[in-house]
Coordinates of C-alpha atoms in Angstrom, one line a residue:
Chain A
X1093 CA -43.2 -24.9 -103.1
X1094 CA -40.1 -26.4 -103.6
X1095 CA -38.3 -23.4 -102.7
X1096 CA -40.4 -22.8 -100.5
X1097 CA -39.6 -26.4 -99.0
X1098 CA -35.4 -24.9 -99.5
X1099 CA -35.9 -21.8 -97.4
X1100 CA -37.4 -23.9 -94.6
X1101 CA -34.4 -25.9 -94.9
X1102 CA -31.5 -23.1 -94.5
X1103 CA -33.1 -21.4 -92.5
X1104 CA -33.9 -25.2 -89.8
X1105 CA -29.6 -25.7 -91.1
X1106 CA -29.7 -21.6 -89.9
X1107 CA -31.2 -22.8 -86.6
X1108 CA -29.2 -25.8 -86.1
X1109 CA -26.0 -24.0 -86.7
X1110 CA -26.7 -20.9 -84.1
X1111 CA -27.8 -23.4 -81.7
X1112 CA -24.2 -25.3 -82.2
X1113 CA -22.2 -22.5 -81.8
X1114 CA -24.5 -21.7 -78.2
X1115 CA -24.0 -24.7 -77.5
X1116 CA -20.2 -24.4 -77.2
X1117 CA -20.0 -21.2 -77.1
X1118 CA -21.5 -23.1 -73.0
X1119 CA -19.2 -25.0 -72.7
X1120 CA -16.7 -23.0 -73.6
X1121 CA -17.9 -20.4 -70.6
X1122 CA -17.9 -23.4 -67.7
X1123 CA -14.3 -22.6 -67.2
X1124 CA -14.1 -19.7 -66.9
X1125 CA -17.3 -19.4 -64.1
X1126 CA -15.0 -21.3 -61.6
X1127 CA -11.7 -19.9 -62.3
X1128 CA -14.2 -16.9 -61.4
X1129 CA -15.4 -18.7 -57.4
X1130 CA -12.4 -19.1 -57.2
X1131 CA -11.0 -15.2 -56.9
X1132 CA -13.9 -14.8 -55.3
X1133 CA -12.7 -17.0 -53.0
X1134 CA -9.1 -15.7 -52.4
X1135 CA -11.0 -12.3 -53.2
X1136 CA -13.0 -13.4 -49.4
X1137 CA -9.9 -14.5 -47.7
X1138 CA -8.2 -11.8 -48.4
X1139 CA -11.0 -9.7 -46.7
X1140 CA -11.3 -11.6 -43.7
X1141 CA -7.3 -11.7 -43.3
X1142 CA -7.9 -7.4 -43.4
X1143 CA -10.9 -8.1 -41.3
X1144 CA -9.1 -10.0 -38.9
X1145 CA -6.0 -7.4 -38.9
X1146 CA -7.4 -4.7 -38.4
X1147 CA -9.5 -6.3 -34.6
X1148 CA -6.4 -8.1 -33.7
X1149 CA -4.5 -4.3 -34.3
X1150 CA -7.5 -2.9 -32.0
X1151 CA -7.2 -5.3 -29.7
X1152 CA -3.6 -4.9 -29.5
X1153 CA -3.7 -1.1 -28.5
X1154 CA -6.3 -1.1 -26.3
X1155 CA -3.8 -3.8 -24.3
X1156 CA -1.0 -2.1 -24.6
X1157 CA -2.7 0.9 -22.8
X1158 CA -4.4 -1.4 -20.4
X1159 CA -0.6 -2.6 -19.6
X1160 CA 0.9 1.1 -19.5
X1161 CA -1.9 2.5 -17.1
X1162 CA -1.4 -0.5 -14.6
X1163 CA 2.2 0.7 -14.4
X1164 CA 1.7 3.2 -13.4
X1165 CA -0.3 1.7 -11.3
X1166 CA 2.5 0.1 -9.7
X1167 CA 4.3 3.0 -9.4
X1168 CA 2.2 4.8 -7.7
X1169 CA 1.2 2.2 -5.0
X1170 CA 4.5 0.5 -4.3
X1171 CA 7.2 4.2 -4.5
X1172 CA 9.3 5.1 -8.1
X1173 CA 12.2 3.3 -6.3
X1174 CA 11.0 0.0 -6.2
X1175 CA 9.7 0.5 -10.1
X1176 CA 12.0 2.1 -12.5
X1177 CA 13.9 1.0 -14.8
X1178 CA 17.8 1.2 -12.8
X1179 CA 16.6 -2.2 -11.6
X1180 CA 16.1 -4.2 -14.9
X1181 CA 19.0 -7.5 -15.0
X1182 CA 21.7 -7.2 -17.2
X1183 CA 23.4 -10.2 -16.2
X1184 CA 23.8 -12.4 -18.8
X1185 CA 20.5 -14.9 -18.6
X1186 CA 18.4 -16.9 -21.7
X1187 CA 14.6 -16.3 -22.7
X1188 CA 11.9 -16.9 -21.2
X1189 CA 10.1 -16.3 -24.5
X1190 CA 11.1 -17.1 -28.1
X1191 CA 9.7 -17.6 -31.2
X1192 CA 9.8 -20.3 -33.6
X1193 CA 9.1 -19.5 -37.3
X1194 CA 7.6 -21.8 -39.8
X1195 CA 8.7 -21.2 -43.7
X1196 CA 6.4 -24.2 -45.0
X1197 CA 4.3 -22.6 -47.2
X1198 CA 3.2 -19.8 -45.6
X1199 CA 5.5 -18.4 -42.8
X1200 CA 4.1 -19.6 -39.7
X1201 CA 4.8 -17.7 -36.1
X1202 CA 5.1 -19.6 -32.4
X1203 CA 4.4 -17.8 -29.3
X1204 CA 7.1 -20.5 -26.9
X1205 CA 6.3 -18.7 -23.6
X1206 CA 7.9 -19.1 -20.0
X1207 CA 10.2 -22.3 -22.3
X1208 CA 12.9 -23.2 -19.8
X1209 CA 16.9 -23.7 -21.6
X1210 CA 16.6 -27.4 -20.7
X1211 CA 14.6 -29.5 -23.9
X1212 CA 12.5 -31.4 -21.8
X1213 CA 10.8 -28.7 -19.8
X1214 CA 10.8 -26.8 -23.2
X1215 CA 8.4 -28.9 -24.8
X1216 CA 6.6 -29.7 -21.9
X1217 CA 5.3 -26.4 -20.9
X1218 CA 4.9 -25.9 -24.6
X1219 CA 2.6 -29.1 -25.3
X1220 CA 1.1 -29.0 -21.3
X1221 CA 0.3 -25.3 -21.6
X1222 CA -3.6 -26.2 -21.4
X1223 CA -3.7 -22.1 -19.3
X1224 CA -3.1 -20.2 -22.1
X1225 CA -5.9 -20.4 -24.2
X1226 CA -6.0 -17.9 -26.1
X1227 CA -3.0 -17.3 -28.2
X1228 CA -4.2 -19.0 -31.2
X1229 CA -1.1 -19.9 -31.8
X1230 CA -0.5 -22.2 -28.8
X1231 CA -4.3 -23.9 -29.4
X1232 CA -2.9 -25.8 -31.8
X1233 CA 0.0 -26.6 -28.8
X1234 CA -3.9 -27.6 -26.4
X1235 CA -5.2 -29.7 -29.0
X1236 CA -1.9 -31.9 -29.5
X1237 CA -2.4 -32.4 -26.2
X1238 CA -5.3 -33.7 -25.6
X1239 CA -4.5 -35.7 -28.4
X1240 CA -1.9 -36.8 -26.3
X1241 CA -4.2 -36.9 -23.9
X1242 CA -6.3 -39.5 -24.4
X1243 CA -3.4 -41.7 -25.5
X1244 CA -1.8 -42.0 -22.3
X1245 CA -4.4 -41.8 -20.5
X1246 CA -5.9 -39.0 -17.6
X1247 CA -4.6 -39.2 -14.5
X1248 CA 0.1 -38.4 -16.3
X1249 CA -1.9 -35.6 -18.2
X1250 CA -2.9 -33.6 -15.6
X1251 CA -0.8 -34.3 -13.0
X1252 CA 2.1 -33.2 -16.1
X1253 CA -0.6 -30.2 -16.8
X1254 CA -0.3 -28.9 -12.7
X1255 CA 3.3 -28.8 -13.2
X1256 CA 3.6 -27.4 -15.8
X1257 CA 1.7 -24.7 -14.9
X1258 CA 3.3 -24.3 -11.4
X1259 CA 6.4 -24.4 -14.1
X1260 CA 5.0 -21.6 -15.1
X1261 CA 3.6 -19.3 -12.3
X1262 CA 7.4 -20.2 -10.6
X1263 CA 8.5 -18.5 -14.0
X1264 CA 5.9 -16.0 -14.1
X1265 CA 7.1 -14.3 -10.5
X1266 CA 10.9 -14.5 -11.1
X1267 CA 11.0 -12.8 -14.0
X1268 CA 9.2 -10.2 -11.1
X1269 CA 11.8 -10.2 -8.8
X1270 CA 13.7 -8.1 -10.8
X1271 CA 11.4 -5.7 -8.2
X1272 CA 11.4 -7.3 -5.5
X1273 CA 9.6 -10.5 -3.6
X1274 CA 6.9 -9.4 -2.9
X1275 CA 6.1 -6.7 -5.6
X1276 CA 2.0 -5.3 -5.9
X1277 CA -0.6 -7.1 -7.6
X1278 CA -0.9 -4.3 -9.7
X1279 CA 2.3 -5.3 -10.9
X1280 CA 1.4 -8.7 -11.5
X1281 CA -1.4 -7.3 -13.7
X1282 CA 1.0 -4.7 -15.7
X1283 CA 3.0 -8.9 -16.6
X1284 CA -0.7 -10.0 -17.4
X1285 CA -1.6 -7.2 -20.1
X1286 CA 2.4 -7.5 -22.1
X1287 CA 2.0 -10.6 -21.5
X1288 CA -1.3 -11.0 -23.7
X1289 CA -0.1 -8.2 -26.0
X1290 CA 3.4 -10.4 -27.1
X1291 CA -0.1 -13.2 -27.2
X1292 CA -0.6 -10.4 -29.7
X1293 CA 1.9 -9.5 -31.7
X1294 CA 2.2 -12.7 -32.4
X1295 CA -1.1 -12.6 -34.2
X1296 CA -0.4 -10.2 -35.9
X1297 CA 2.5 -11.6 -37.5
X1298 CA -0.1 -14.9 -38.7
X1299 CA -2.3 -13.0 -39.9
X1300 CA -0.2 -10.7 -42.0
X1301 CA 1.4 -13.4 -43.4
X1302 CA -1.8 -14.9 -44.3
X1303 CA -3.2 -11.4 -45.4
X1304 CA 0.1 -11.5 -47.8
X1305 CA -0.2 -14.7 -49.2
X1306 CA -4.1 -14.4 -50.2
X1307 CA -3.4 -10.8 -51.9
X1308 CA -0.9 -12.8 -53.4
X1309 CA -3.2 -15.1 -55.1
X1310 CA -5.6 -12.8 -56.6
X1311 CA -2.2 -10.7 -58.3
X1312 CA -1.8 -13.8 -59.8
X1313 CA -4.9 -14.5 -61.1
X1314 CA -4.8 -10.5 -62.4
X1315 CA -2.0 -11.3 -64.6
X1316 CA -3.0 -14.8 -66.0
X1317 CA -6.5 -13.2 -66.6
X1318 CA -5.2 -10.4 -68.2
X1319 CA -2.9 -13.1 -70.3
X1320 CA -5.0 -15.3 -71.4
X1321 CA -7.0 -11.9 -72.8
X1322 CA -4.3 -10.2 -75.0
Chain B
X754 CA -3.7 19.0 26.1
X755 CA -1.7 16.5 27.2
X756 CA 0.6 18.1 29.9
X757 CA 2.1 21.9 30.1
X758 CA 4.0 22.5 26.3
X759 CA 2.0 25.7 26.1
X760 CA 4.6 27.0 28.3
X761 CA 8.2 25.8 27.0
X762 CA 8.0 24.8 23.3
X763 CA 8.1 28.1 21.4
X764 CA 11.0 28.5 23.6
X765 CA 13.2 25.9 20.8
X766 CA 10.1 25.4 18.0
X767 CA 7.9 28.2 17.6
X768 CA 10.1 29.2 15.2
X769 CA 10.0 26.0 12.5
X770 CA 6.1 25.4 14.2
X771 CA 5.4 28.6 12.2
X772 CA 7.1 28.2 9.8
X773 CA 6.4 24.3 8.8
X774 CA 2.5 26.0 9.3
X775 CA 3.3 28.5 6.9
X776 CA 4.5 25.7 4.3
X777 CA 1.1 23.4 5.1
X778 CA -0.6 26.5 3.7
X779 CA 0.9 26.2 -0.1
X780 CA 0.1 22.6 -0.6
X781 CA -2.3 22.6 -4.1
X782 CA -5.8 22.3 -2.9
X783 CA -9.4 21.4 -4.5
X784 CA -9.1 24.5 -6.9
X785 CA -5.8 23.1 -8.2
X786 CA -6.3 19.7 -8.8
X787 CA -9.7 20.0 -10.7
X788 CA -7.6 22.5 -12.9
X789 CA -4.6 20.1 -13.2
X790 CA -6.9 17.4 -14.3
X791 CA -8.0 19.1 -17.0
X792 CA -4.7 19.7 -18.3
X793 CA -4.1 18.5 -21.9
X794 CA -0.8 17.9 -21.7
X795 CA 2.3 17.9 -19.0
X796 CA 3.5 21.7 -20.8
X797 CA -0.3 22.9 -19.2
X798 CA 0.3 21.0 -15.6
X799 CA 4.1 22.9 -15.9
X800 CA 2.1 26.7 -16.6
X801 CA -0.9 25.3 -14.2
X802 CA 2.3 24.7 -11.9
X803 CA 3.7 27.7 -12.3
X804 CA 1.5 30.1 -10.0
X805 CA 2.2 27.7 -7.2
X806 CA 5.3 26.7 -5.0
X807 CA 6.2 24.9 -7.6
X808 CA 6.4 27.7 -9.8
X809 CA 10.4 28.5 -9.5
X810 CA 11.6 24.7 -9.9
X811 CA 9.8 23.9 -13.2
X812 CA 10.6 27.5 -14.9
X813 CA 13.6 26.9 -16.0
X814 CA 12.9 23.3 -18.2
X815 CA 12.7 23.0 -21.3
X816 CA 9.6 21.2 -23.2
X817 CA 9.4 18.8 -23.7
X818 CA 8.5 17.6 -20.1
X819 CA 9.1 14.1 -18.9
X820 CA 6.7 12.9 -15.5
X821 CA 10.0 11.9 -14.2
X822 CA 11.0 15.4 -14.5
X823 CA 8.9 16.7 -12.6
X824 CA 8.4 14.3 -10.2
X825 CA 12.2 14.7 -9.3
X826 CA 12.0 19.1 -9.3
X827 CA 8.8 18.7 -7.1
X828 CA 10.9 16.4 -4.6
X829 CA 13.3 18.6 -5.5
X830 CA 11.4 21.4 -3.6
X831 CA 10.2 18.8 -0.7
X832 CA 14.3 18.3 -0.1
X833 CA 15.8 22.8 0.4
X834 CA 12.1 22.4 2.6
X835 CA 13.6 19.7 4.9
X836 CA 17.6 21.0 4.9
X837 CA 16.4 24.8 5.8
X838 CA 13.9 23.0 9.3
X839 CA 16.6 20.9 9.8
X840 CA 19.2 23.8 9.5
X841 CA 17.4 25.7 12.0
X842 CA 16.3 23.1 14.7
X843 CA 17.8 22.2 18.1
X844 CA 17.4 18.5 19.7
X845 CA 15.4 17.0 20.1
X846 CA 13.6 17.6 17.0
X847 CA 16.0 17.3 15.6
X848 CA 16.5 14.2 15.5
X849 CA 13.1 13.9 15.3
X850 CA 13.7 15.3 11.8
X851 CA 16.0 12.7 11.1
X852 CA 14.4 9.8 11.7
X853 CA 11.5 10.9 8.9
X854 CA 14.2 10.5 6.0
X855 CA 15.3 6.8 8.3
X856 CA 12.5 5.3 6.0
X857 CA 13.9 6.8 2.6
X858 CA 17.9 5.4 3.6
X859 CA 16.2 2.0 4.2
X860 CA 14.7 2.3 0.5
X861 CA 18.5 3.5 -1.2
X862 CA 20.2 1.1 0.3
X863 CA 18.0 -1.8 -0.8
X864 CA 17.8 -0.1 -3.8
X865 CA 21.0 0.2 -4.1
X866 CA 22.0 -3.2 -3.5
X867 CA 19.5 -4.8 -5.5
X868 CA 21.1 -2.9 -8.7
X869 CA 24.0 -3.9 -8.2
X870 CA 23.3 -7.9 -8.1
X871 CA 21.4 -6.7 -11.5
X872 CA 24.6 -5.5 -12.5
X873 CA 23.9 -1.7 -12.8
X874 CA 26.1 0.3 -12.8
X875 CA 26.0 2.5 -9.0
X876 CA 25.8 6.4 -10.8
X877 CA 22.8 5.2 -12.6
X878 CA 21.7 4.4 -9.5
X879 CA 22.2 6.7 -7.8
X880 CA 20.5 8.9 -9.6
X881 CA 17.1 6.9 -8.9
X882 CA 17.9 6.5 -5.1
X883 CA 15.7 9.6 -3.5
X884 CA 17.7 12.4 -2.0
X885 CA 16.2 12.8 0.9
X886 CA 17.6 8.9 2.0
X887 CA 21.2 10.0 0.5
X888 CA 24.1 9.2 3.5
X889 CA 27.8 10.2 2.3
X890 CA 29.0 6.6 2.4
X891 CA 26.1 5.0 -0.2
X892 CA 28.6 4.5 -3.8
X893 CA 30.3 2.2 -0.7
X894 CA 27.5 -0.1 -1.5
X895 CA 28.1 -1.4 -4.4
X896 CA 31.3 -3.2 -3.2
X897 CA 28.8 -5.3 -0.5
X898 CA 28.2 -9.5 -1.4
X899 CA 26.3 -10.5 2.0
X900 CA 24.7 -9.7 4.8
X901 CA 28.3 -9.6 6.6
X902 CA 30.0 -7.1 4.5
X903 CA 27.0 -4.7 4.1
X904 CA 27.0 -3.5 7.6
X905 CA 30.6 -3.8 8.1
X906 CA 31.9 -1.6 5.6
X907 CA 29.0 0.7 5.4
X908 CA 25.5 0.7 7.6
X909 CA 28.2 0.0 10.6
X910 CA 28.2 4.3 10.2
X911 CA 24.4 5.1 10.1
X912 CA 22.1 5.4 11.8
X913 CA 20.3 2.1 10.3
X914 CA 23.1 0.3 11.8
X915 CA 21.1 -0.2 14.7
X916 CA 18.0 -1.8 12.7
X917 CA 20.1 -4.6 11.1
X918 CA 20.7 -6.4 14.6
X919 CA 17.2 -7.8 13.6
X920 CA 18.9 -9.6 10.3
X921 CA 21.4 -11.8 12.7
X922 CA 20.8 -15.3 12.8
X923 CA 19.3 -16.8 15.9
X924 CA 22.1 -18.7 17.6
X925 CA 23.6 -14.6 17.3
X926 CA 20.1 -14.1 19.7
X927 CA 21.2 -16.8 21.7
X928 CA 24.7 -15.1 22.5
X929 CA 23.2 -12.0 23.0
X930 CA 21.2 -13.4 25.8
X931 CA 24.5 -15.2 27.6
X932 CA 26.4 -12.3 27.3
X933 CA 24.0 -10.5 28.9
X934 CA 23.7 -12.8 31.5
X935 CA 27.8 -12.4 32.4
X936 CA 27.0 -8.6 32.8
X937 CA 27.8 -7.5 29.3
X938 CA 25.8 -5.2 27.4
X939 CA 23.6 -5.0 23.8
X940 CA 23.8 -2.2 21.6
X941 CA 21.0 -1.2 20.4
X942 CA 18.6 1.9 19.3
X943 CA 20.1 5.2 18.1
X944 CA 19.6 6.0 22.8
X945 CA 21.8 2.8 23.1
X946 CA 18.1 1.8 25.3
X947 CA 19.9 -1.0 26.5
X948 CA 23.0 -0.2 27.6
X949 CA 26.8 0.6 26.9
X950 CA 29.4 -1.9 26.2
X951 CA 30.2 -3.1 22.1
X952 CA 31.3 -7.0 23.9
X953 CA 28.4 -8.5 22.3
X954 CA 27.6 -5.3 19.6
X955 CA 30.8 -7.3 18.6
X956 CA 30.5 -11.2 19.3
X957 CA 26.5 -10.2 16.9
X958 CA 28.5 -8.6 14.6
X959 CA 30.8 -11.1 14.0
X960 CA 28.8 -14.1 14.0
X961 CA 26.3 -12.6 11.2
X962 CA 24.7 -14.5 8.7
X963 CA 27.0 -15.2 5.3
X964 CA 24.8 -15.6 3.0
X965 CA 24.7 -14.2 0.2
X966 CA 22.3 -11.3 -1.4
X967 CA 19.3 -12.8 -3.9
X968 CA 16.3 -10.8 -4.5
X969 CA 15.0 -12.9 -1.3
X970 CA 17.3 -11.9 1.2
X971 CA 16.9 -8.6 0.4
X972 CA 13.3 -7.4 -0.2
X973 CA 13.4 -9.4 4.3
X974 CA 15.5 -6.7 5.0
X975 CA 14.4 -4.4 3.6
X976 CA 11.0 -5.3 6.0
X977 CA 12.6 -5.9 8.8
X978 CA 14.6 -2.7 8.6
X979 CA 12.1 -1.0 8.4
X980 CA 10.0 -2.6 11.2
X981 CA 13.2 -1.8 13.8
X982 CA 13.2 1.4 12.1
X983 CA 9.7 2.1 12.9
X984 CA 9.7 0.4 16.4
X985 CA 12.7 2.5 17.0
X986 CA 11.1 6.1 16.2
X987 CA 7.6 4.8 18.4
X988 CA 10.1 4.6 21.1
X989 CA 11.8 7.4 20.7
X990 CA 8.6 9.4 19.8
X991 CA 7.0 7.7 23.7
X992 CA 9.8 8.7 25.4
X993 CA 9.5 12.5 24.4
X994 CA 6.1 12.6 25.7
X995 CA 3.7 14.5 25.4
X996 CA 1.2 15.4 22.8
X997 CA 3.8 14.7 20.6
X998 CA 4.2 11.3 22.1
X999 CA -0.1 10.7 22.0
X1000 CA -0.7 12.2 18.4
X1001 CA 3.1 10.2 17.0
X1002 CA 2.1 6.5 18.5
X1003 CA -1.3 6.9 16.4
X1004 CA 0.1 7.9 12.7
X1005 CA 3.2 5.3 13.2
X1006 CA 0.6 2.3 14.5
X1007 CA -1.5 3.8 10.8
X1008 CA 1.9 3.2 9.2
X1009 CA 2.5 0.0 10.9
X1010 CA -1.1 -1.5 10.1
X1011 CA -0.9 -0.4 7.2
X1012 CA 2.7 -2.4 6.2
X1013 CA 1.1 -4.8 8.2
X1014 CA -1.5 -5.8 5.3
X1015 CA 1.0 -4.9 2.1
X1016 CA 3.4 -7.2 3.1
X1017 CA 0.0 -9.5 3.9
X1018 CA -1.5 -9.0 -0.1
X1019 CA 1.7 -9.5 -1.3
X1020 CA 4.1 -11.9 0.0
X1021 CA 0.6 -14.0 -1.5
X1022 CA 1.3 -16.5 -4.0
X1023 CA 4.8 -16.2 -3.6
X1024 CA 7.4 -18.6 -1.2
X1025 CA 7.4 -16.8 2.0
X1026 CA 5.4 -19.3 5.2
X1027 CA 3.5 -17.3 8.0
X1028 CA 5.7 -17.9 10.0
X1029 CA 8.6 -15.4 8.7
X1030 CA 5.4 -13.4 7.2
X1031 CA 4.2 -12.4 10.8
X1032 CA 8.1 -11.6 11.4
X1033 CA 7.8 -8.4 9.3
X1034 CA 5.1 -7.0 11.2
X1035 CA 6.2 -4.2 13.7
X1036 CA 5.1 -5.2 17.2
X1037 CA 2.7 -2.0 17.9
X1038 CA -0.2 -0.7 16.1
X1039 CA -4.1 -1.4 16.3
X1040 CA -3.4 -5.0 14.7
X1041 CA -0.6 -5.8 17.4
X1042 CA -0.9 -9.1 18.4
X1043 CA -4.6 -10.4 17.7
X1044 CA -5.3 -8.6 13.9
X1045 CA -1.5 -10.1 12.8
X1046 CA -2.1 -13.4 13.3
X1047 CA -5.3 -13.7 11.5
X1048 CA -2.8 -11.8 8.6
X1049 CA 0.0 -14.4 8.6
X1050 CA -2.8 -17.3 7.5
X1051 CA -4.4 -15.1 5.5
X1052 CA -4.0 -16.9 1.0
X1053 CA -6.0 -14.2 -0.5
X1054 CA -7.5 -10.2 0.0
X1055 CA -11.3 -12.3 0.8
X1056 CA -9.7 -13.2 4.5
X1057 CA -7.8 -10.3 4.6
X1058 CA -11.1 -8.1 4.5
X1059 CA -12.6 -10.8 7.0
X1060 CA -9.7 -10.4 9.4
X1061 CA -10.0 -6.3 9.0
X1062 CA -13.1 -5.8 9.2
X1063 CA -13.3 -7.1 13.1
X1064 CA -11.6 -3.4 13.5
X1065 CA -13.2 -0.4 12.7
X1066 CA -11.5 2.6 11.3
X1067 CA -9.8 -0.3 8.6
X1068 CA -13.7 -1.2 8.3
X1069 CA -14.2 1.6 6.9
X1070 CA -11.7 1.8 5.0
X1071 CA -12.6 -1.8 3.6
X1072 CA -16.7 -1.5 2.6
X1073 CA -15.3 1.2 0.1
X1074 CA -13.8 -2.3 -2.2
X1075 CA -15.9 -5.3 -3.0
X1076 CA -15.4 -8.5 -2.7
X1077 CA -12.3 -10.0 -4.0
X1078 CA -11.5 -6.6 -5.1
X1079 CA -7.3 -4.7 -4.4
X1080 CA -7.2 -2.4 -6.8
X1081 CA -8.4 0.5 -4.7
X1082 CA -6.9 -0.7 -1.2
X1083 CA -4.3 1.3 -1.3
X1084 CA -5.9 4.4 -2.2
X1085 CA -8.6 4.2 0.7
X1086 CA -5.2 3.9 2.8
X1087 CA -4.2 6.8 1.3
X1088 CA -7.5 9.4 2.3
X1089 CA -7.3 7.4 6.0
X1090 CA -3.8 9.0 6.4
X1091 CA -4.2 12.1 4.9
X1092 CA -7.5 11.8 7.1
X1093 CA -5.0 11.8 9.9
X1094 CA -2.1 13.6 8.5
X1095 CA -4.4 17.1 8.3
X1096 CA -6.2 16.1 12.2
X1097 CA -2.9 16.6 13.4
X1098 CA -2.6 20.2 12.4
X1099 CA -5.3 20.6 14.5
X1100 CA -3.2 21.0 18.0
X1101 CA -0.5 23.1 18.7
X1102 CA 3.3 23.3 20.7
X1103 CA 4.0 18.7 19.5
X1104 CA 5.9 18.0 16.5
X1105 CA 3.7 15.7 15.0
X1106 CA 3.2 18.9 12.5
X1107 CA 6.6 18.3 10.9
X1108 CA 6.3 14.3 9.6
X1109 CA 2.7 15.6 8.7
X1110 CA 3.2 18.2 6.2
X1111 CA 6.1 15.6 4.8
X1112 CA 4.1 13.0 4.6
X1113 CA 1.3 15.4 3.0
X1114 CA 4.0 16.6 0.5
X1115 CA 5.0 13.3 -0.3
X1116 CA 1.2 12.8 -1.2
X1117 CA 1.0 15.7 -2.9
X1118 CA 4.4 14.9 -5.2
X1119 CA 2.2 11.3 -5.6
X1120 CA -0.7 12.8 -6.9
X1121 CA 1.0 15.2 -9.5
X1122 CA 3.3 11.9 -10.9
X1123 CA 0.1 10.0 -11.1
X1124 CA -2.0 13.2 -13.2
X1125 CA 1.4 13.5 -15.1
X1126 CA 1.0 9.8 -16.2
X1127 CA -2.7 10.0 -16.8
X1128 CA -2.2 12.9 -19.4
X1129 CA 0.8 11.7 -20.5
X1130 CA -0.7 8.2 -21.2
X1131 CA -4.1 10.0 -22.2
X1132 CA -6.3 8.8 -19.3
X1133 CA -8.2 11.5 -18.5
X1134 CA -11.1 9.4 -17.1
X1135 CA -8.8 7.6 -14.4
X1136 CA -7.4 10.7 -13.2
X1137 CA -9.7 10.4 -10.1
X1138 CA -9.0 6.9 -9.6
X1139 CA -5.6 6.9 -7.6
X1140 CA -5.4 11.2 -6.9
X1141 CA -6.2 11.7 -2.7
X1142 CA -7.4 15.5 -1.9
X1143 CA -5.7 16.9 0.8
X1144 CA -7.6 20.5 1.2

């Protein structure tokens, strides 16, 4: 009887030890699942970046095709003597569009379209360019514009926006003036296509930077996990 | 029949009319275009063209072929045929044939001046000029800084000199009227229509605007020169009379009307005022003068359409397009032009066949350029957007 009681107690102690061991094991598994969740999130972010990158590549290809086709249409309409490379301006002049690169955490590219030489004008064209909403790098500036408009009042912001849109339109006409002042609407649509292609290129650069950043993080996590195991 | 051309035309013009009708039979047909539209590469196009009149001009071109090379060689063929006809022609046919090239001359002048303004090499610009519009002193255009220099240094010795009088200021026009009242004459037009006397002409030249050449002035100059050329060509054909006058009047009127529509559409959204736009329209044609009044105030393509639809020949053209669309307008105009040019061959003993043949060849070269571009860009599905079949 005493032996049976001892064996029961021994069994109970063993079970308790096993349950304690299991409890300890579960406690040690909780940090590991959180790490896996982080890795999963990084992988999803990477896959999203790749998907957007491929989509933008396809969009760029179709935009460029349309641009070249419109250029051929413009040459058909206006004649080869009016639309050819010999008319491009070789005089020294400032760039109508430039790229800004921010390298805080990840590289980020921002396109400043139709910005003039004057810094004030450049700021206006960046902040008030409400007509160019399709570019993702421009959306942040458009958001800044709307915030600023809320602070200053609607009329001055609208007037500023209108002035900037006029300036952008003048810059567009000025850049086409190398082919003559009265150009075919097809040449204007060519300009629009290549302008869109430039925006896509900047978006592709940003998507690629995001993709590479996600990939580096995933690779870093895998190296850490390998070190822990060994 | 408009007169008694049948009695006398063949004495001087019969041989060349036969030549040009022979050239006409060498134009590409719909079957040729269907074969070309199915080509996969530019070398395939070259192979198909080797069986046509373009064969000798393309056979020595190395692969890979470029669209500009194809167009250049096809243009060379047109130039050779033109020079052959010009060498055989007597007056007034030789003058008529020279008139056909003045449009290309104007384009070349503007190309050289614009390219020089953009600091391009003159040699590079000369290579881009149309061979039908070349003249001896064309390279000297690069020296001119303003309109006065342009005229004084170069254009005074060219057939374009009389057309430059349209570019002078209104003050000088008042001086011309004053001098006319004094008994002098004004030299203008190829045929000296306004009478002899160089004194007033000298006054108008000396007082010519000293405005520097910029993009807007060059564009105004281009359109003003072309307007003066069309009006002068029209006057010359009217003086010839007979079937030539009747058929060429129709063809040149269509050209003037088409230019008016193109100037209107292309100047929408630019700084050109309504008055200045109206000054660029020719003073003849179906749209003159009431159609021009409506076109001058148009601000978009739909207003152009509503103005043009009042004229039956152009109503048919605009009916092919949807509202707000202008992409197919060029093709529609080219199709109408080709139809009129082909009809001119239905009659004999007139000079319009020469003009029609040159224009039909230019359209054919445009078609080949378009097909080549579509094949090179892998856009064969859109090749029929702009090809205009001649037969």
